[in-house]
């Protein structure tokens, strides 16, 4: 079956503009995660969704970052007033419900964001 | 807070040689542990995971890892390196309790270089 897909694969934007990154999880997966991969910070957790709700937003770096999930499926990560330090690869992952931390997270190919 | 430490940002081996990538965790209780591989411009792919069953875990592509509680380690090994193993490898940890959804905390990664 289809894996996790993300769009766009690459996004170049100017400082101060807003961007939206999209994630399509594996069908039936109730958990959805966003991570950020950057040279200076490595792989860091941003937010996760259980269904359409986000119990843990602890990793969002500032209030310029927000995310939503609709219909228990597609998720959008929005970055407002982008800054150069937002440049990174944004990875989305999904996993089946339940089972706690033992469940494998399936990752998408990522969106490479470059802020000029 | 949980964390993982990967010793060596780069490891170089010759084709056919033993691969050893080191990972040590810090946690008050034995956590769940994962090894992921990332090929250039791709997302993360799970190699193997430890979820409190057998301490010696076998994964894909001939990789295995052994959970050693006394050493708080989960080192990744492969008896004979192949050119196709060249990639970046990430060790990750998640909480072992509950049935909810658990974020992954990643190490800084180790880039494996394989020479002919």
PDB file of C-alpha atoms in Angstrom, chain B:
ATOM      1  CA  UNK B   1      14.149  13.220  30.290  1.00  0.00           C
ATOM      2  CA  UNK B   2      15.124  10.451  27.961  1.00  0.00           C
ATOM      3  CA  UNK B   3      18.051  10.819  25.632  1.00  0.00           C
ATOM      4  CA  UNK B   4      20.332   8.792  23.405  1.00  0.00           C
ATOM      5  CA  UNK B   5      23.979   9.340  22.594  1.00  0.00           C
ATOM      6  CA  UNK B   6      25.563   8.101  19.417  1.00  0.00           C
ATOM      7  CA  UNK B   7      29.330   7.958  19.576  1.00  0.00           C
ATOM      8  CA  UNK B   8      30.995   8.985  16.349  1.00  0.00           C
ATOM      9  CA  UNK B   9      29.360  11.236  13.801  1.00  0.00           C
ATOM     10  CA  UNK B  10      31.153   9.310  11.048  1.00  0.00           C
ATOM     11  CA  UNK B  11      32.240   5.684  10.852  1.00  0.00           C
ATOM     12  CA  UNK B  12      34.289   4.359   7.928  1.00  0.00           C
ATOM     13  CA  UNK B  13      34.607   0.684   7.073  1.00  0.00           C
ATOM     14  CA  UNK B  14      35.775  -1.356   4.138  1.00  0.00           C
ATOM     15  CA  UNK B  15      33.348  -3.499   2.195  1.00  0.00           C
ATOM     16  CA  UNK B  16      33.107  -6.876   3.932  1.00  0.00           C
ATOM     17  CA  UNK B  17      34.234  -5.537   7.308  1.00  0.00           C
ATOM     18  CA  UNK B  18      32.255  -5.549  10.530  1.00  0.00           C
ATOM     19  CA  UNK B  19      29.946  -2.601  11.102  1.00  0.00           C
ATOM     20  CA  UNK B  20      29.538  -1.341  14.682  1.00  0.00           C
ATOM     21  CA  UNK B  21      27.500   1.772  15.412  1.00  0.00           C
ATOM     22  CA  UNK B  22      27.226   2.760  19.046  1.00  0.00           C
ATOM     23  CA  UNK B  23      24.172   3.979  20.932  1.00  0.00           C
ATOM     24  CA  UNK B  24      23.776   4.589  24.652  1.00  0.00           C
ATOM     25  CA  UNK B  25      20.543   5.640  26.263  1.00  0.00           C
ATOM     26  CA  UNK B  26      19.651   7.543  29.377  1.00  0.00           C
ATOM     27  CA  UNK B  27      16.379   6.610  31.012  1.00  0.00           C
ATOM     28  CA  UNK B  28      15.084   5.864  34.476  1.00  0.00           C
ATOM     29  CA  UNK B  29      13.521   2.632  33.210  1.00  0.00           C
ATOM     30  CA  UNK B  30      14.448   0.494  30.226  1.00  0.00           C
ATOM     31  CA  UNK B  31      12.835   2.235  27.278  1.00  0.00           C
ATOM     32  CA  UNK B  32      11.870   1.112  23.830  1.00  0.00           C
ATOM     33  CA  UNK B  33      14.757   1.544  21.414  1.00  0.00           C
ATOM     34  CA  UNK B  34      14.881   1.856  17.662  1.00  0.00           C
ATOM     35  CA  UNK B  35      17.424   2.085  14.878  1.00  0.00           C
ATOM     36  CA  UNK B  36      16.438   3.958  11.742  1.00  0.00           C
ATOM     37  CA  UNK B  37      18.388   4.390   8.493  1.00  0.00           C
ATOM     38  CA  UNK B  38      18.189   7.388   6.206  1.00  0.00           C
ATOM     39  CA  UNK B  39      19.431   7.284   2.629  1.00  0.00           C
ATOM     40  CA  UNK B  40      20.145  10.580   0.854  1.00  0.00           C
ATOM     41  CA  UNK B  41      17.040  12.662   0.197  1.00  0.00           C
ATOM     42  CA  UNK B  42      14.771  10.038   1.706  1.00  0.00           C
ATOM     43  CA  UNK B  43      12.827   9.639   4.900  1.00  0.00           C
ATOM     44  CA  UNK B  44      13.705   7.335   7.761  1.00  0.00           C
ATOM     45  CA  UNK B  45      13.276   3.573   7.498  1.00  0.00           C
ATOM     46  CA  UNK B  46      13.083   1.312  10.529  1.00  0.00           C
ATOM     47  CA  UNK B  47      15.904  -1.228  10.765  1.00  0.00           C
ATOM     48  CA  UNK B  48      14.923  -2.855  14.047  1.00  0.00           C
ATOM     49  CA  UNK B  49      13.403  -2.182  17.454  1.00  0.00           C
ATOM     50  CA  UNK B  50      13.649  -3.392  21.026  1.00  0.00           C
ATOM     51  CA  UNK B  51      10.386  -3.502  22.980  1.00  0.00           C
ATOM     52  CA  UNK B  52      11.325  -5.568  26.067  1.00  0.00           C
ATOM     53  CA  UNK B  53      11.151  -9.000  24.464  1.00  0.00           C
ATOM     54  CA  UNK B  54      14.373 -10.659  23.278  1.00  0.00           C
ATOM     55  CA  UNK B  55      17.478  -8.605  24.029  1.00  0.00           C
ATOM     56  CA  UNK B  56      19.108  -9.588  20.740  1.00  0.00           C
ATOM     57  CA  UNK B  57      17.064  -8.067  17.973  1.00  0.00           C
ATOM     58  CA  UNK B  58      17.451  -8.923  14.306  1.00  0.00           C
ATOM     59  CA  UNK B  59      16.414  -6.435  11.680  1.00  0.00           C
ATOM     60  CA  UNK B  60      16.410  -5.943   7.960  1.00  0.00           C
ATOM     61  CA  UNK B  61      19.426  -6.027   5.663  1.00  0.00           C
ATOM     62  CA  UNK B  62      21.426  -8.265   8.005  1.00  0.00           C
ATOM     63  CA  UNK B  63      21.596  -5.778  10.890  1.00  0.00           C
ATOM     64  CA  UNK B  64      21.137  -6.702  14.519  1.00  0.00           C
ATOM     65  CA  UNK B  65      21.391  -4.971  17.877  1.00  0.00           C
ATOM     66  CA  UNK B  66      21.708  -6.147  21.450  1.00  0.00           C
ATOM     67  CA  UNK B  67      20.021  -4.434  24.386  1.00  0.00           C
ATOM     68  CA  UNK B  68      22.357  -4.380  27.387  1.00  0.00           C
ATOM     69  CA  UNK B  69      20.714  -2.923  30.461  1.00  0.00           C
ATOM     70  CA  UNK B  70      23.907  -3.030  32.541  1.00  0.00           C
ATOM     71  CA  UNK B  71      25.679  -0.884  29.942  1.00  0.00           C
ATOM     72  CA  UNK B  72      22.595   1.159  28.917  1.00  0.00           C
ATOM     73  CA  UNK B  73      23.559   0.384  25.342  1.00  0.00           C
ATOM     74  CA  UNK B  74      21.888  -0.691  22.116  1.00  0.00           C
ATOM     75  CA  UNK B  75      24.712  -0.953  19.603  1.00  0.00           C
ATOM     76  CA  UNK B  76      23.979  -1.797  15.960  1.00  0.00           C
ATOM     77  CA  UNK B  77      26.100  -4.382  14.173  1.00  0.00           C
ATOM     78  CA  UNK B  78      26.398  -6.100  10.830  1.00  0.00           C
ATOM     79  CA  UNK B  79      28.993  -8.824  10.200  1.00  0.00           C
ATOM     80  CA  UNK B  80      29.908  -7.765   6.665  1.00  0.00           C
ATOM     81  CA  UNK B  81      29.395  -4.290   5.233  1.00  0.00           C
ATOM     82  CA  UNK B  82      28.042  -3.766   1.763  1.00  0.00           C
ATOM     83  CA  UNK B  83      28.402  -0.666  -0.360  1.00  0.00           C
ATOM     84  CA  UNK B  84      24.642  -0.204  -0.212  1.00  0.00           C
ATOM     85  CA  UNK B  85      24.837   0.203   3.580  1.00  0.00           C
ATOM     86  CA  UNK B  86      26.335   3.677   3.193  1.00  0.00           C
ATOM     87  CA  UNK B  87      23.765   5.966   4.805  1.00  0.00           C
ATOM     88  CA  UNK B  88      23.016   7.823   8.020  1.00  0.00           C
ATOM     89  CA  UNK B  89      21.854   5.811  11.000  1.00  0.00           C
ATOM     90  CA  UNK B  90      19.799   7.133  13.888  1.00  0.00           C
ATOM     91  CA  UNK B  91      19.206   5.580  17.266  1.00  0.00           C
ATOM     92  CA  UNK B  92      15.948   6.624  18.946  1.00  0.00           C
ATOM     93  CA  UNK B  93      14.133   6.043  22.231  1.00  0.00           C
ATOM     94  CA  UNK B  94      10.524   6.215  23.350  1.00  0.00           C
ATOM     95  CA  UNK B  95       8.751   5.776  26.672  1.00  0.00           C
ATOM     96  CA  UNK B  96       7.810   2.157  27.522  1.00  0.00           C
ATOM     97  CA  UNK B  97       4.610   2.774  29.452  1.00  0.00           C
ATOM     98  CA  UNK B  98       1.041   3.446  28.581  1.00  0.00           C
ATOM     99  CA  UNK B  99      -0.937   2.666  25.491  1.00  0.00           C
ATOM    100  CA  UNK B 100      -0.921   6.166  24.151  1.00  0.00           C
ATOM    101  CA  UNK B 101       1.224   7.664  21.514  1.00  0.00           C
ATOM    102  CA  UNK B 102       4.870   8.293  22.151  1.00  0.00           C
ATOM    103  CA  UNK B 103       7.247  10.631  20.417  1.00  0.00           C
ATOM    104  CA  UNK B 104      10.696   9.474  19.442  1.00  0.00           C
ATOM    105  CA  UNK B 105      13.807  11.133  20.823  1.00  0.00           C
ATOM    106  CA  UNK B 106      16.668  10.751  18.362  1.00  0.00           C
ATOM    107  CA  UNK B 107      20.418  10.675  18.644  1.00  0.00           C
ATOM    108  CA  UNK B 108      22.524  12.943  16.487  1.00  0.00           C
ATOM    109  CA  UNK B 109      23.120  10.267  13.879  1.00  0.00           C
ATOM    110  CA  UNK B 110      26.127   8.383  12.541  1.00  0.00           C
ATOM    111  CA  UNK B 111      27.092   8.528   8.904  1.00  0.00           C
ATOM    112  CA  UNK B 112      28.416   5.173   7.704  1.00  0.00           C
ATOM    113  CA  UNK B 113      30.929   5.328   4.879  1.00  0.00           C
ATOM    114  CA  UNK B 114      31.799   2.096   3.048  1.00  0.00           C
ATOM    115  CA  UNK B 115      34.861   1.926   0.841  1.00  0.00           C
ATOM    116  CA  UNK B 116      35.564  -0.725  -1.789  1.00  0.00           C
TER     117      UNK B 116
END
